[in-house]
CSV table of N, CA and C in Angstrom, one decimal:
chain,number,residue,atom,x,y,z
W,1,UNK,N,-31.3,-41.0,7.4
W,1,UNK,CA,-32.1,-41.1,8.6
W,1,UNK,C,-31.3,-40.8,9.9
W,2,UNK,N,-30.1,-41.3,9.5
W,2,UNK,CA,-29.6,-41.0,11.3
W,2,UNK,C,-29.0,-39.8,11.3
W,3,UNK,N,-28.7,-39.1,10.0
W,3,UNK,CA,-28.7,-37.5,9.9
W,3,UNK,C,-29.7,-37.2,10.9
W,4,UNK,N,-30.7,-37.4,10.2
W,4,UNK,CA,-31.9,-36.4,10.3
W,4,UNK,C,-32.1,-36.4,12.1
W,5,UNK,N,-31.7,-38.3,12.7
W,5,UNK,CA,-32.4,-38.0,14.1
W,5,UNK,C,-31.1,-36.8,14.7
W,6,UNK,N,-29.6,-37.3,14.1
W,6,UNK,CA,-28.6,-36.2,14.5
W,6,UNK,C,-29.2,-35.0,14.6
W,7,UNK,N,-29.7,-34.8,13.3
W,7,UNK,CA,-29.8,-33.3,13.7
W,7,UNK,C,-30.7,-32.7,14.3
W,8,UNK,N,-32.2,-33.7,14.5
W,8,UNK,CA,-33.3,-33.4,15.3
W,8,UNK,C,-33.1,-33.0,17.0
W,9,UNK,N,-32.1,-34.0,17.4
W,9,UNK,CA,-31.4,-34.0,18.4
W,9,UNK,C,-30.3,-32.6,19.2
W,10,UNK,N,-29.6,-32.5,18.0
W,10,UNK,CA,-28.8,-31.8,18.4
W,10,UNK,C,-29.2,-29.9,18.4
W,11,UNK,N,-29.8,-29.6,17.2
W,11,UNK,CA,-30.2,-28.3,16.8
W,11,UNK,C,-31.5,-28.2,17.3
W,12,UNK,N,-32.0,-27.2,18.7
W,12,UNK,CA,-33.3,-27.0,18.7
W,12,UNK,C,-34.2,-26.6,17.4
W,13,UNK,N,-33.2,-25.4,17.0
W,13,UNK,CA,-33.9,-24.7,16.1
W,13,UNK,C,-34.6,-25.5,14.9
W,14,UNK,N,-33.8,-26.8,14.7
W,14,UNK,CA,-34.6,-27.8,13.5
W,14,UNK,C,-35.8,-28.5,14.0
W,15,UNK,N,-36.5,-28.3,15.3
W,15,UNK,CA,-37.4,-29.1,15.4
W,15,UNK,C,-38.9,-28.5,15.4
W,16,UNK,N,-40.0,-29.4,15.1
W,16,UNK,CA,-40.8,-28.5,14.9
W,16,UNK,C,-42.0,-29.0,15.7
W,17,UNK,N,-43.0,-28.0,15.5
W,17,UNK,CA,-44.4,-28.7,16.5
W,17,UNK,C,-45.2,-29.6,15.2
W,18,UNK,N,-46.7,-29.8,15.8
W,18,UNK,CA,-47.4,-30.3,15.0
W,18,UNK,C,-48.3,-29.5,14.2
W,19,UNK,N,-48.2,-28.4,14.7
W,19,UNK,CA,-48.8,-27.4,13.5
W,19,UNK,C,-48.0,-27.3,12.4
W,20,UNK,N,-46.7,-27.2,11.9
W,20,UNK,CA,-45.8,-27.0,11.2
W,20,UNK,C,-45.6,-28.0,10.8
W,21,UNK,N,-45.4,-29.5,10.9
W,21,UNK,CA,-45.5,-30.5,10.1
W,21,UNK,C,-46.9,-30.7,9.1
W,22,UNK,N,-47.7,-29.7,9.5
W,22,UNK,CA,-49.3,-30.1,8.5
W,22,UNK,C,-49.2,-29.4,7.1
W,23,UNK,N,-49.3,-30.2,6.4
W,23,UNK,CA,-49.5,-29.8,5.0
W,23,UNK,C,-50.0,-28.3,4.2
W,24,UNK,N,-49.0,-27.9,4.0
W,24,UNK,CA,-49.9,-26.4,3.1
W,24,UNK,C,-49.4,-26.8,1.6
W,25,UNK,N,-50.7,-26.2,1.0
W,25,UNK,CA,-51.1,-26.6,-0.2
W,25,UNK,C,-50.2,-25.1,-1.1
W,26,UNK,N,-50.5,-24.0,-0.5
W,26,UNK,CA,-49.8,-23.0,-1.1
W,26,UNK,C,-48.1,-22.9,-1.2
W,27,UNK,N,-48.0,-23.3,-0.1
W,27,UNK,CA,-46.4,-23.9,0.0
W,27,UNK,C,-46.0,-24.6,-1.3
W,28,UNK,N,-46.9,-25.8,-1.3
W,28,UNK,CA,-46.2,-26.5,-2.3
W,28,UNK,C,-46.4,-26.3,-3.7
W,29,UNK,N,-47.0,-25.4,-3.7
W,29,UNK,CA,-47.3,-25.2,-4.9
W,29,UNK,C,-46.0,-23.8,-5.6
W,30,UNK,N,-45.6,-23.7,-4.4
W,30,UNK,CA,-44.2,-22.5,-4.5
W,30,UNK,C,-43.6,-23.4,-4.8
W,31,UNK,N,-43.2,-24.2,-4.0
W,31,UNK,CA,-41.9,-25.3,-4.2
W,31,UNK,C,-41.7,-25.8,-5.5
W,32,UNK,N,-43.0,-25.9,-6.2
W,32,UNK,CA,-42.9,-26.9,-7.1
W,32,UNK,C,-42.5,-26.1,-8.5
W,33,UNK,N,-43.2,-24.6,-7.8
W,33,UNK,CA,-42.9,-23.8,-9.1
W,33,UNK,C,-41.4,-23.0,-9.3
W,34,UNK,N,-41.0,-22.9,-8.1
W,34,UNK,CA,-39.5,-23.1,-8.2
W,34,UNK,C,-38.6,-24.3,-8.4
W,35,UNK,N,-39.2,-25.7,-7.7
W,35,UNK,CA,-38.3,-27.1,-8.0
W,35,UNK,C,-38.5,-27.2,-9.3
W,36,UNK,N,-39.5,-27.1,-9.8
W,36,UNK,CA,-39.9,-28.1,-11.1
W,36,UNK,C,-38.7,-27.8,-12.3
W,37,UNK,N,-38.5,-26.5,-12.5
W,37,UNK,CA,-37.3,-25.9,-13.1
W,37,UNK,C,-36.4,-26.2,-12.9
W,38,UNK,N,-35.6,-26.4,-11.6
W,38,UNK,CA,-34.6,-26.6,-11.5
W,38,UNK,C,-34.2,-28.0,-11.9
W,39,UNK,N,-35.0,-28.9,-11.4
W,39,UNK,CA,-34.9,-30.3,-11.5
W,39,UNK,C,-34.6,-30.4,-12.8
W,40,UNK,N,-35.9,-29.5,-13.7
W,40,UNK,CA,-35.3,-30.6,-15.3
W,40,UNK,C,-33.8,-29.5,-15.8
W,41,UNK,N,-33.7,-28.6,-15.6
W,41,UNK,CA,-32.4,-27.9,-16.1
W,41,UNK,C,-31.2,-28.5,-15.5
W,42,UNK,N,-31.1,-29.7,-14.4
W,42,UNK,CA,-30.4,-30.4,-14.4
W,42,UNK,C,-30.2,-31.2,-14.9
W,43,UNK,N,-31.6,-32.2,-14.8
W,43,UNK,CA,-31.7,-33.2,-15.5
W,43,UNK,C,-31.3,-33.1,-17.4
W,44,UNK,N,-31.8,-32.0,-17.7
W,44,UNK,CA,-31.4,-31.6,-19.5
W,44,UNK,C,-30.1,-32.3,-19.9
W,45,UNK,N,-28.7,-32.2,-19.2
W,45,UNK,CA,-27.6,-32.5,-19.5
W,45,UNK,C,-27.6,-34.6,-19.3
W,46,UNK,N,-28.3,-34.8,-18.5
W,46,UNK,CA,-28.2,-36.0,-18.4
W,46,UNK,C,-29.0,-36.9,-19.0
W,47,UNK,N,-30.1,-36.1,-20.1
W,47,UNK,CA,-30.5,-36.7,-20.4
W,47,UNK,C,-30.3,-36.7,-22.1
W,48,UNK,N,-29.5,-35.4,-22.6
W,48,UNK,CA,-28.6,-35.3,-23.8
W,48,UNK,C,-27.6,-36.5,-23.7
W,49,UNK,N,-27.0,-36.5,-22.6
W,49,UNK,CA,-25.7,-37.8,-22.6
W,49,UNK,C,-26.3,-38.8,-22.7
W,50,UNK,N,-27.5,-39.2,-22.3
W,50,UNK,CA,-28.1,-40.8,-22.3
W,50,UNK,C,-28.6,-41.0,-24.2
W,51,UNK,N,-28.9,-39.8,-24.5
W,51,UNK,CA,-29.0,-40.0,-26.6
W,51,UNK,C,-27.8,-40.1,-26.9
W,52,UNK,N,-26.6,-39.3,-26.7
W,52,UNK,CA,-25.4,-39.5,-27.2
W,52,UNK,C,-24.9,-40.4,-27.2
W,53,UNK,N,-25.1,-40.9,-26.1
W,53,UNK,CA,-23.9,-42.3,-25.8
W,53,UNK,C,-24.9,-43.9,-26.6
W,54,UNK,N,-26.2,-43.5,-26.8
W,54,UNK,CA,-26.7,-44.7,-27.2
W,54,UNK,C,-26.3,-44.3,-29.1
W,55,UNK,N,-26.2,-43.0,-29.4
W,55,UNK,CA,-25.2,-42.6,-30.8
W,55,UNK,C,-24.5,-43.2,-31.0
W,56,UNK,N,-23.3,-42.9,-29.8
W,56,UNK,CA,-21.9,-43.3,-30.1
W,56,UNK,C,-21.5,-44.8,-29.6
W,57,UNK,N,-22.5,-45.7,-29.3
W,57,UNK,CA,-22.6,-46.8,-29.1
W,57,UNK,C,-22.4,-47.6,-30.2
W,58,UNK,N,-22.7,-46.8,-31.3
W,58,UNK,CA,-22.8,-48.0,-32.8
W,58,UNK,C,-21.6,-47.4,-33.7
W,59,UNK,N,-20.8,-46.5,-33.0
W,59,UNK,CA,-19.4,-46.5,-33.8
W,59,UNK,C,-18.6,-47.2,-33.7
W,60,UNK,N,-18.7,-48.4,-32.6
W,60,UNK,CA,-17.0,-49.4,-32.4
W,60,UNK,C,-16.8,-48.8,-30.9
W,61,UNK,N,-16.0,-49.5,-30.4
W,61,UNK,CA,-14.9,-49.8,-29.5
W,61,UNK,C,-14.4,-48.8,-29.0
W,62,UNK,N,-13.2,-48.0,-29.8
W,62,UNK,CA,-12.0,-47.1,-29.8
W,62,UNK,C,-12.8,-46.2,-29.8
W,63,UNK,N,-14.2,-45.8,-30.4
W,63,UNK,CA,-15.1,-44.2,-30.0
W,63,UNK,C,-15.9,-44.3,-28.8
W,64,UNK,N,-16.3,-45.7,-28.5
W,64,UNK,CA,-17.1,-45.5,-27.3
W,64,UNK,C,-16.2,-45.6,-25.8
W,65,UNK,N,-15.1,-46.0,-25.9
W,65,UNK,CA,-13.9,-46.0,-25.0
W,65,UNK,C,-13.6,-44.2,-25.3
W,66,UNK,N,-13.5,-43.8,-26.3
W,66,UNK,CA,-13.3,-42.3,-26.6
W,66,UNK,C,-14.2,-41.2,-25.6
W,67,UNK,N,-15.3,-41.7,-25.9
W,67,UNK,CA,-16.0,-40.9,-25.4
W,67,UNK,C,-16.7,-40.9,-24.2
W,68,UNK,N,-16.3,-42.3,-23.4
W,68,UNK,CA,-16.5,-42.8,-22.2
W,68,UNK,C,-15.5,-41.8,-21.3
W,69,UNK,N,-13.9,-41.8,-21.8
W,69,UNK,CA,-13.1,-41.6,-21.4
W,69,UNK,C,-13.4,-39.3,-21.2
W,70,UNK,N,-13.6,-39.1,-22.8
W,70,UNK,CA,-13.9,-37.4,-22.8
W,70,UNK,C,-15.0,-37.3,-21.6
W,71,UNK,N,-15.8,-37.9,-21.6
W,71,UNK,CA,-17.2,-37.7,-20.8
W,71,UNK,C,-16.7,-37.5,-19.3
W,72,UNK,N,-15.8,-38.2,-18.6
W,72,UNK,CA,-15.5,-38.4,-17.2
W,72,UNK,C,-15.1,-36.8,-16.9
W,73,UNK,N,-14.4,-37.0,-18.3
W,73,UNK,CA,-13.3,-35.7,-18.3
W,73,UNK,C,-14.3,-34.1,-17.9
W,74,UNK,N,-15.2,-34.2,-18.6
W,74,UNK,CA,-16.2,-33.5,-18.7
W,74,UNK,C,-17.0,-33.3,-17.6
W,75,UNK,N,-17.2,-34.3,-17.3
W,75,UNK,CA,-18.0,-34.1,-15.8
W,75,UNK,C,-17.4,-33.5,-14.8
W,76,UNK,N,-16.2,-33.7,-14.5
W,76,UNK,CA,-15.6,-33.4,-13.9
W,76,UNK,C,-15.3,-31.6,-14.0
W,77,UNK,N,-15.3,-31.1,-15.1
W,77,UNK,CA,-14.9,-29.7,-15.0
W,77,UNK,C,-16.3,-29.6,-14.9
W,78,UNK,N,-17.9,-30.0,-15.8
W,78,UNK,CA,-18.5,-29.5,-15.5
W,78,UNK,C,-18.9,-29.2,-13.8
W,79,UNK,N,-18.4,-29.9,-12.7
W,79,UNK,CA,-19.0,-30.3,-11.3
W,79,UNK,C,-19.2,-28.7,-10.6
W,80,UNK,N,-18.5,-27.5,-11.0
W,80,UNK,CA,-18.3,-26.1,-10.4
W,80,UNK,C,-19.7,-25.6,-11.1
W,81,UNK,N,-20.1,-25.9,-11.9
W,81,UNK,CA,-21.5,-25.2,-12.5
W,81,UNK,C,-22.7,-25.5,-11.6
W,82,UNK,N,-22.6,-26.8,-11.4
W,82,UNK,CA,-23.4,-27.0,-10.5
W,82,UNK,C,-23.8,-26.4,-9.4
W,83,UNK,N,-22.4,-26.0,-8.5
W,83,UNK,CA,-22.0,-25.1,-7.5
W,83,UNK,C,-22.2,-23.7,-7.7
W,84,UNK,N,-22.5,-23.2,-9.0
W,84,UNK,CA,-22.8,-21.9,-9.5
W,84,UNK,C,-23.9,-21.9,-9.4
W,85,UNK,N,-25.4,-23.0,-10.1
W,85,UNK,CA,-26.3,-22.7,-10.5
W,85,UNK,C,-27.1,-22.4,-8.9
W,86,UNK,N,-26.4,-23.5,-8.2
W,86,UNK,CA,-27.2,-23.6,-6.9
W,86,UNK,C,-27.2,-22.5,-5.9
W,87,UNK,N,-25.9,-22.0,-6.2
W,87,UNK,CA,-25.4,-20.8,-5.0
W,87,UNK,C,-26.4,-19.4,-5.9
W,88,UNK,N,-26.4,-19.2,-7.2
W,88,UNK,CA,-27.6,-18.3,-8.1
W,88,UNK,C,-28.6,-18.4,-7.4
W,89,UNK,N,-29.0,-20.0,-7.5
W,89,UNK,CA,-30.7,-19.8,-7.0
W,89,UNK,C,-30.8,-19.5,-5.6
W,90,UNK,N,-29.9,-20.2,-4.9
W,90,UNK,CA,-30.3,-19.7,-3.2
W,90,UNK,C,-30.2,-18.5,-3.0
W,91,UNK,N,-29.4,-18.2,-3.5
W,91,UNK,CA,-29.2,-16.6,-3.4
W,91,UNK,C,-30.6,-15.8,-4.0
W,92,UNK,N,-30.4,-15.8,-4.5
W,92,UNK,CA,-31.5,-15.1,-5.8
W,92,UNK,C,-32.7,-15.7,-4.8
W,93,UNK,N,-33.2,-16.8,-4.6
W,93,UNK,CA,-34.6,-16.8,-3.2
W,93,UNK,C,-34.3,-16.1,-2.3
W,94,UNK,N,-33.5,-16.4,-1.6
W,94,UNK,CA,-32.8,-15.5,-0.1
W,94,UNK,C,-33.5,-13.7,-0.3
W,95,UNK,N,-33.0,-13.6,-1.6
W,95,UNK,CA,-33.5,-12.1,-1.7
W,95,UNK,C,-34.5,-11.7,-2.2
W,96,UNK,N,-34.9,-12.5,-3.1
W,96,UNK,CA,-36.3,-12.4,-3.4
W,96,UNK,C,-37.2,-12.3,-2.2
W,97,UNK,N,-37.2,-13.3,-1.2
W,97,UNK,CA,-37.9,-13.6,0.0
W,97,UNK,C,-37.9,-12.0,1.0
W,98,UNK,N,-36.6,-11.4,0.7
W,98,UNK,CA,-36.4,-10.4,1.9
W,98,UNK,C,-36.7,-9.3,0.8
W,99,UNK,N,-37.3,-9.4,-0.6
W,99,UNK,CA,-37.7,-8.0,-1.2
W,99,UNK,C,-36.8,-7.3,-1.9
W,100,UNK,N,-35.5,-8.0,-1.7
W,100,UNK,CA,-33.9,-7.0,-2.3
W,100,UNK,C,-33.4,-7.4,-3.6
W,101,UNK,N,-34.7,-7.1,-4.7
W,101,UNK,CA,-34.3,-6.9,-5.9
W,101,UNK,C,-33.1,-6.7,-6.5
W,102,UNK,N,-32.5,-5.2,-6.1
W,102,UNK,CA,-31.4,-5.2,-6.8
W,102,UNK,C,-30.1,-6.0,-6.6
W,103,UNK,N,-30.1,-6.5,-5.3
W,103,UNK,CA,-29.3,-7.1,-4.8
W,103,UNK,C,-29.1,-8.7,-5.4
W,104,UNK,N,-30.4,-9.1,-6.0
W,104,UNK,CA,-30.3,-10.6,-6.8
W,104,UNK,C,-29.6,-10.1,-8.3
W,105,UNK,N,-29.7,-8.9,-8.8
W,105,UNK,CA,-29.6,-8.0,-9.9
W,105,UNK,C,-27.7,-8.4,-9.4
W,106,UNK,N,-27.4,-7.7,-8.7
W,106,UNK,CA,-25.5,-7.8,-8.4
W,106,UNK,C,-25.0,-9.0,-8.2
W,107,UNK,N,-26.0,-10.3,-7.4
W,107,UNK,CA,-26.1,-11.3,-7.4
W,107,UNK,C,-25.9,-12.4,-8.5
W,108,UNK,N,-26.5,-11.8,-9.6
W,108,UNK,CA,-26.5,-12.7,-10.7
W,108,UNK,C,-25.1,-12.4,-11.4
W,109,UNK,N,-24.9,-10.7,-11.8
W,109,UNK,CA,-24.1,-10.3,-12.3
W,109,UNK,C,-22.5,-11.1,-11.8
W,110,UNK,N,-22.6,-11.2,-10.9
W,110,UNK,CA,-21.4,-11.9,-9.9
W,110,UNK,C,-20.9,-13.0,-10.4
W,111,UNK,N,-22.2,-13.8,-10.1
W,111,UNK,CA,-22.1,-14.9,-10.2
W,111,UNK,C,-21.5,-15.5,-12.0
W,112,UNK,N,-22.3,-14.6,-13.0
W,112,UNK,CA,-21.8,-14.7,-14.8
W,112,UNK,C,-20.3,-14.5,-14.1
W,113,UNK,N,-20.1,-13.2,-14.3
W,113,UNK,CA,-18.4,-13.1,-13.9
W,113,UNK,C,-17.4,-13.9,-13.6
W,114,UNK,N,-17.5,-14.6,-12.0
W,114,UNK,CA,-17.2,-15.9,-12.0
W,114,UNK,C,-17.0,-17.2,-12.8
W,115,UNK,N,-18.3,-17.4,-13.1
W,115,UNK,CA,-18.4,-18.5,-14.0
W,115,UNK,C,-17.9,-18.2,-15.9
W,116,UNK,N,-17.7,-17.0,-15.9
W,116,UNK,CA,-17.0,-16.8,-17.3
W,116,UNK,C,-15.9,-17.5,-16.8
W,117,UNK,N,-15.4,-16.7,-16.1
W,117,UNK,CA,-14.0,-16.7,-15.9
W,117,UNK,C,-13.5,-18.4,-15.1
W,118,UNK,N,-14.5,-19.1,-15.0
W,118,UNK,CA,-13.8,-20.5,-14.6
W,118,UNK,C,-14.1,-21.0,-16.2
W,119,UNK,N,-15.2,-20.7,-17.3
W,119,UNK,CA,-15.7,-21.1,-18.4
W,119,UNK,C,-14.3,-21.3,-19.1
W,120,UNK,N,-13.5,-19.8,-19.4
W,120,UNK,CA,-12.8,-19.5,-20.1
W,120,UNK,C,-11.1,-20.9,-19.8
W,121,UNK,N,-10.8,-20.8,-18.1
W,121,UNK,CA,-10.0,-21.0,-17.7
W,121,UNK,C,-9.8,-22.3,-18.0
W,122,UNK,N,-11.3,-23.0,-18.1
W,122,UNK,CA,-11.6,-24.7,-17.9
W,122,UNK,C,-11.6,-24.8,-19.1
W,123,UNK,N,-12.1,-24.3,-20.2
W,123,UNK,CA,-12.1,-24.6,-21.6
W,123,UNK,C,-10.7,-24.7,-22.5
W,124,UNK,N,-9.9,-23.6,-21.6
W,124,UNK,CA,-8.0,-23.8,-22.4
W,124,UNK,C,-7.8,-25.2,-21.9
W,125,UNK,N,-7.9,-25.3,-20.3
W,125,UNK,CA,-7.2,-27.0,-20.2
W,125,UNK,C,-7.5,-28.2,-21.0
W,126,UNK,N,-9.3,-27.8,-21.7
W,126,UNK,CA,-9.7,-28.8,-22.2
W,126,UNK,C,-9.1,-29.1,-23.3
W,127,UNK,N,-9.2,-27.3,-23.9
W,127,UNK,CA,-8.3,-27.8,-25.8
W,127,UNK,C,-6.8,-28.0,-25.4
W,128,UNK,N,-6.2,-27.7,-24.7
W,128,UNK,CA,-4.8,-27.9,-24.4
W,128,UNK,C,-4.4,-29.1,-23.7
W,129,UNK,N,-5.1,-29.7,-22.6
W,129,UNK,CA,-4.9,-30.7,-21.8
W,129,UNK,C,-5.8,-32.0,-21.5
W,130,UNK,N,-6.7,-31.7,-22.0
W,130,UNK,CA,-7.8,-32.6,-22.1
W,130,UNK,C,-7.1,-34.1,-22.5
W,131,UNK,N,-6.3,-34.3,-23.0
W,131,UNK,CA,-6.1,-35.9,-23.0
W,131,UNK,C,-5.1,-36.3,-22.2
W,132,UNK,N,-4.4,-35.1,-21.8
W,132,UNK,CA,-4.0,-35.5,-20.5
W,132,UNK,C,-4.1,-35.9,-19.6
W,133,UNK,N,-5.8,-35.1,-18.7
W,133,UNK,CA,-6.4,-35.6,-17.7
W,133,UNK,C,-7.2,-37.1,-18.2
W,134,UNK,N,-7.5,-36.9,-19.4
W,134,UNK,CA,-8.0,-38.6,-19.9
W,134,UNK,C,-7.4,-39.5,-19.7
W,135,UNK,N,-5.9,-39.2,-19.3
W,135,UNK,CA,-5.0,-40.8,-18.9
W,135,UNK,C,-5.3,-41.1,-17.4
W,136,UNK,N,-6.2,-40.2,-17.0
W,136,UNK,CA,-6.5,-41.2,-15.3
W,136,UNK,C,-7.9,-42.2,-15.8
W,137,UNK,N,-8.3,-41.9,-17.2
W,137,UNK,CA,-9.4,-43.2,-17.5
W,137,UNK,C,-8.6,-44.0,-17.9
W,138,UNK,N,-7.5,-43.9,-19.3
W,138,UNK,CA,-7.0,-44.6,-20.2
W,138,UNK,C,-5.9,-44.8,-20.1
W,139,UNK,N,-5.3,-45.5,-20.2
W,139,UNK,CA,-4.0,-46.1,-20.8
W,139,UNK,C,-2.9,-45.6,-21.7
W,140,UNK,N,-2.1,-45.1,-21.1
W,140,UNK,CA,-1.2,-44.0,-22.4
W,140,UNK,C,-1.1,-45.1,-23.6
W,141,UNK,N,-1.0,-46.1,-23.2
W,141,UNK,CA,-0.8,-47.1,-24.8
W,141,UNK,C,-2.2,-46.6,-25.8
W,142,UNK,N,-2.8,-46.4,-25.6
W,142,UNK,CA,-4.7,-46.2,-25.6
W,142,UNK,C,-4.4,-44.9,-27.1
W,143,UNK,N,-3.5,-44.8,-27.8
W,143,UNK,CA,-3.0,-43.7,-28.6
W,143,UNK,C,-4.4,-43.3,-29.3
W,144,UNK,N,-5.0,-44.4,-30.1
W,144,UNK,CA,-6.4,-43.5,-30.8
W,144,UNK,C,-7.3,-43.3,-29.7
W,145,UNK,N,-7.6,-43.4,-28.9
W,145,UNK,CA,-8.6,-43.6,-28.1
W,145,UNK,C,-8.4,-42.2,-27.4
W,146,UNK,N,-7.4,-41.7,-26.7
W,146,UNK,CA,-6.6,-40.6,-26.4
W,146,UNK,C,-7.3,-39.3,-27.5
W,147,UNK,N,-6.8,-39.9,-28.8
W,147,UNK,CA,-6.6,-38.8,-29.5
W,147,UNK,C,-8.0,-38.7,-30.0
W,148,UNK,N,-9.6,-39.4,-29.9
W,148,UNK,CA,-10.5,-39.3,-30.1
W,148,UNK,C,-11.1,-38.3,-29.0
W,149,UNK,N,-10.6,-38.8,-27.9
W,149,UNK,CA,-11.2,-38.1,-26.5
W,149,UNK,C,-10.5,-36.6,-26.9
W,150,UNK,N,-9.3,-36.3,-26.8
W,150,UNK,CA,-9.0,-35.0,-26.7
W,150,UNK,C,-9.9,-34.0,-28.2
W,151,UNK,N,-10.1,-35.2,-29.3
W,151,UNK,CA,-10.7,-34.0,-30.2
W,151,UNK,C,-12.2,-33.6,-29.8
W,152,UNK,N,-13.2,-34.6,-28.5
W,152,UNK,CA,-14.5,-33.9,-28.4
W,152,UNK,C,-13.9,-33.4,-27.1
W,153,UNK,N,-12.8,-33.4,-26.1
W,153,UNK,CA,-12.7,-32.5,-25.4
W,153,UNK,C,-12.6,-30.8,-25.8
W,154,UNK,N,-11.7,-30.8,-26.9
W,154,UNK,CA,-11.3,-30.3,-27.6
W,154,UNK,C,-12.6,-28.8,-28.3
W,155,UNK,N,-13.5,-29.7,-28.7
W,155,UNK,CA,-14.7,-29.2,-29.5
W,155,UNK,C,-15.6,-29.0,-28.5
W,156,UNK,N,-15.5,-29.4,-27.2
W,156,UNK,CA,-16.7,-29.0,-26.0
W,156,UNK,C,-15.9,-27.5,-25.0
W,157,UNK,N,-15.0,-27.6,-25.3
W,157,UNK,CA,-13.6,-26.3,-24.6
W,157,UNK,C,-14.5,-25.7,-25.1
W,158,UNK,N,-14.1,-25.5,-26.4
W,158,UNK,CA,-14.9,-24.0,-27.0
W,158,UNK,C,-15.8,-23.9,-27.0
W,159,UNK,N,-17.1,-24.6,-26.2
W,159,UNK,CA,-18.8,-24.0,-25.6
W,159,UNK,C,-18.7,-23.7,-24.2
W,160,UNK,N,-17.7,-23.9,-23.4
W,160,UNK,CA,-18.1,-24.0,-21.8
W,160,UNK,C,-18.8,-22.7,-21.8
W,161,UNK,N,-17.7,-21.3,-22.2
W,161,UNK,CA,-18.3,-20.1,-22.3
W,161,UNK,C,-20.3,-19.8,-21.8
W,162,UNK,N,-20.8,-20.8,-22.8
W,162,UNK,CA,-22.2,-20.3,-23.0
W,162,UNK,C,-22.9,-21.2,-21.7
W,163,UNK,N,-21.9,-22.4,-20.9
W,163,UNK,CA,-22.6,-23.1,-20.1
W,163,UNK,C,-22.8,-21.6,-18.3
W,164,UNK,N,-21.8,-20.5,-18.6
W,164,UNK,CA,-21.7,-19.9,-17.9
W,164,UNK,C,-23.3,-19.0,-17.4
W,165,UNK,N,-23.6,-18.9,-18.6
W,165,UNK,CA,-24.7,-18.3,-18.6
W,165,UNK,C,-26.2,-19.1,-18.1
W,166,UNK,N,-26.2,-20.2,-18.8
W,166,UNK,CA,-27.3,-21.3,-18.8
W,166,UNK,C,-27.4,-21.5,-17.2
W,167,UNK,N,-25.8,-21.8,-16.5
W,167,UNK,CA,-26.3,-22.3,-14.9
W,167,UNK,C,-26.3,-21.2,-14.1
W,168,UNK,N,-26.2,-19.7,-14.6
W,168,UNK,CA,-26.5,-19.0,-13.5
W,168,UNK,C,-27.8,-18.9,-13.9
C-alpha cells in the first residue's frame, strides 16, 4: 500500500481518472485468458512437490531430510526459469499488442537458446555438485542424507534440458 501511494505520488503517468478506474468486462476477460495459464503453469510445479513430499514422507527420516535438502537445492537453480518464462510472456504480449509477429517468433527463439544453455550449464553442477551446494541445508556429518540428496539431484540434472522449453 505505501508502494502504491509512493508511486501514485511520485509518477504522474501512474495516475488515473475516473473513467479508467471503471470496470471493462472485455478487458478482463483478456486478462484472464492470458492470466489463467500462466498462473496454473506455475502453480503445476508446486503442486507436483506438495504429492511428492507427502510420498516421501513415509520413507523415514534420512529421505525426507534427503529430499528436503535436494528440493532447496532445486529451487534454487530452478529461480532463472522463472525469469525466463516471465521475460517470454511480456515480451511475446508487448508484440503481440504492437502486431510484430515475427519479432515474438526471434523472441522466443532467443529466449530457448538462453535457457538451454543455462539448462545444460545448471544440470552439470547438479550431477557434479549438487551435494555440495546441499551442505548449506546439511551437515557434512549428514553422509547418507548428502548422498540421497545428490542422487535425486543427480537424476533431476538430466531433465532441466526439457524445463527450457516448458518455461519459454
Amino acid at each position: 500500500i505505501l508502494c502504491y501511494i509512493y508511486m501514485m505520488r511520485r509518477f504522474d503517468m501512474l495516475k488515473t481518472t475516473p473513467a479508467e478506474r471503471k470496470f471493462d468486462g472485455a478487458l478482463a476477460r483478456t486478462l484472464m485468458y492470458i492470466g489463467v495459464p500462466m498462473g496454473l503453469q506455475f502453480s503445476i510445479t508446486a503442486i507436483g512437490s506438495i504429492l511428492l513430499q507427502r510420498a516421501v514422507n513415509t520413507l523415514g527420516a534420512v529421505y525426507v531430510s534427503a529430499f528436503a535438502a535436494a528440493t532447496k537445492v532445486k529451487q534454487l537453480a530452478m529461480c532463472p526459469y522463472d525469469g525466463f518464462a516471465t521475460a517470454s510472456a511480456t515480451f511475446g504480449s508487448q508484440n503481440l499488442g504492437a502486431g510484430n509477429l515475427k519479432r515474438i517468433r526471434e523472441g522466443l527463439k532467443s529466449g530457448i537458446i538462453i535457457s538451454v544453455i543455462y539448462s545444460i550449464a545448471i544440470g552439470i553442477v547438479l550431477i557434479f555438485a549438487g551435494s555440495k551446494i546441499a551442505l548449506i541445508f546439511v551437515s557434512g556429518s549428514e553422509t547418507e542424507v548428502l548422498g540421497y540428496a545428490q542422487q535425486l539431484l543427480t537424476c533431476a540434472g538430466f531433465f532441466y534440458f526439457f524445463l527450457a522449453f516448458l518455461n519459454c
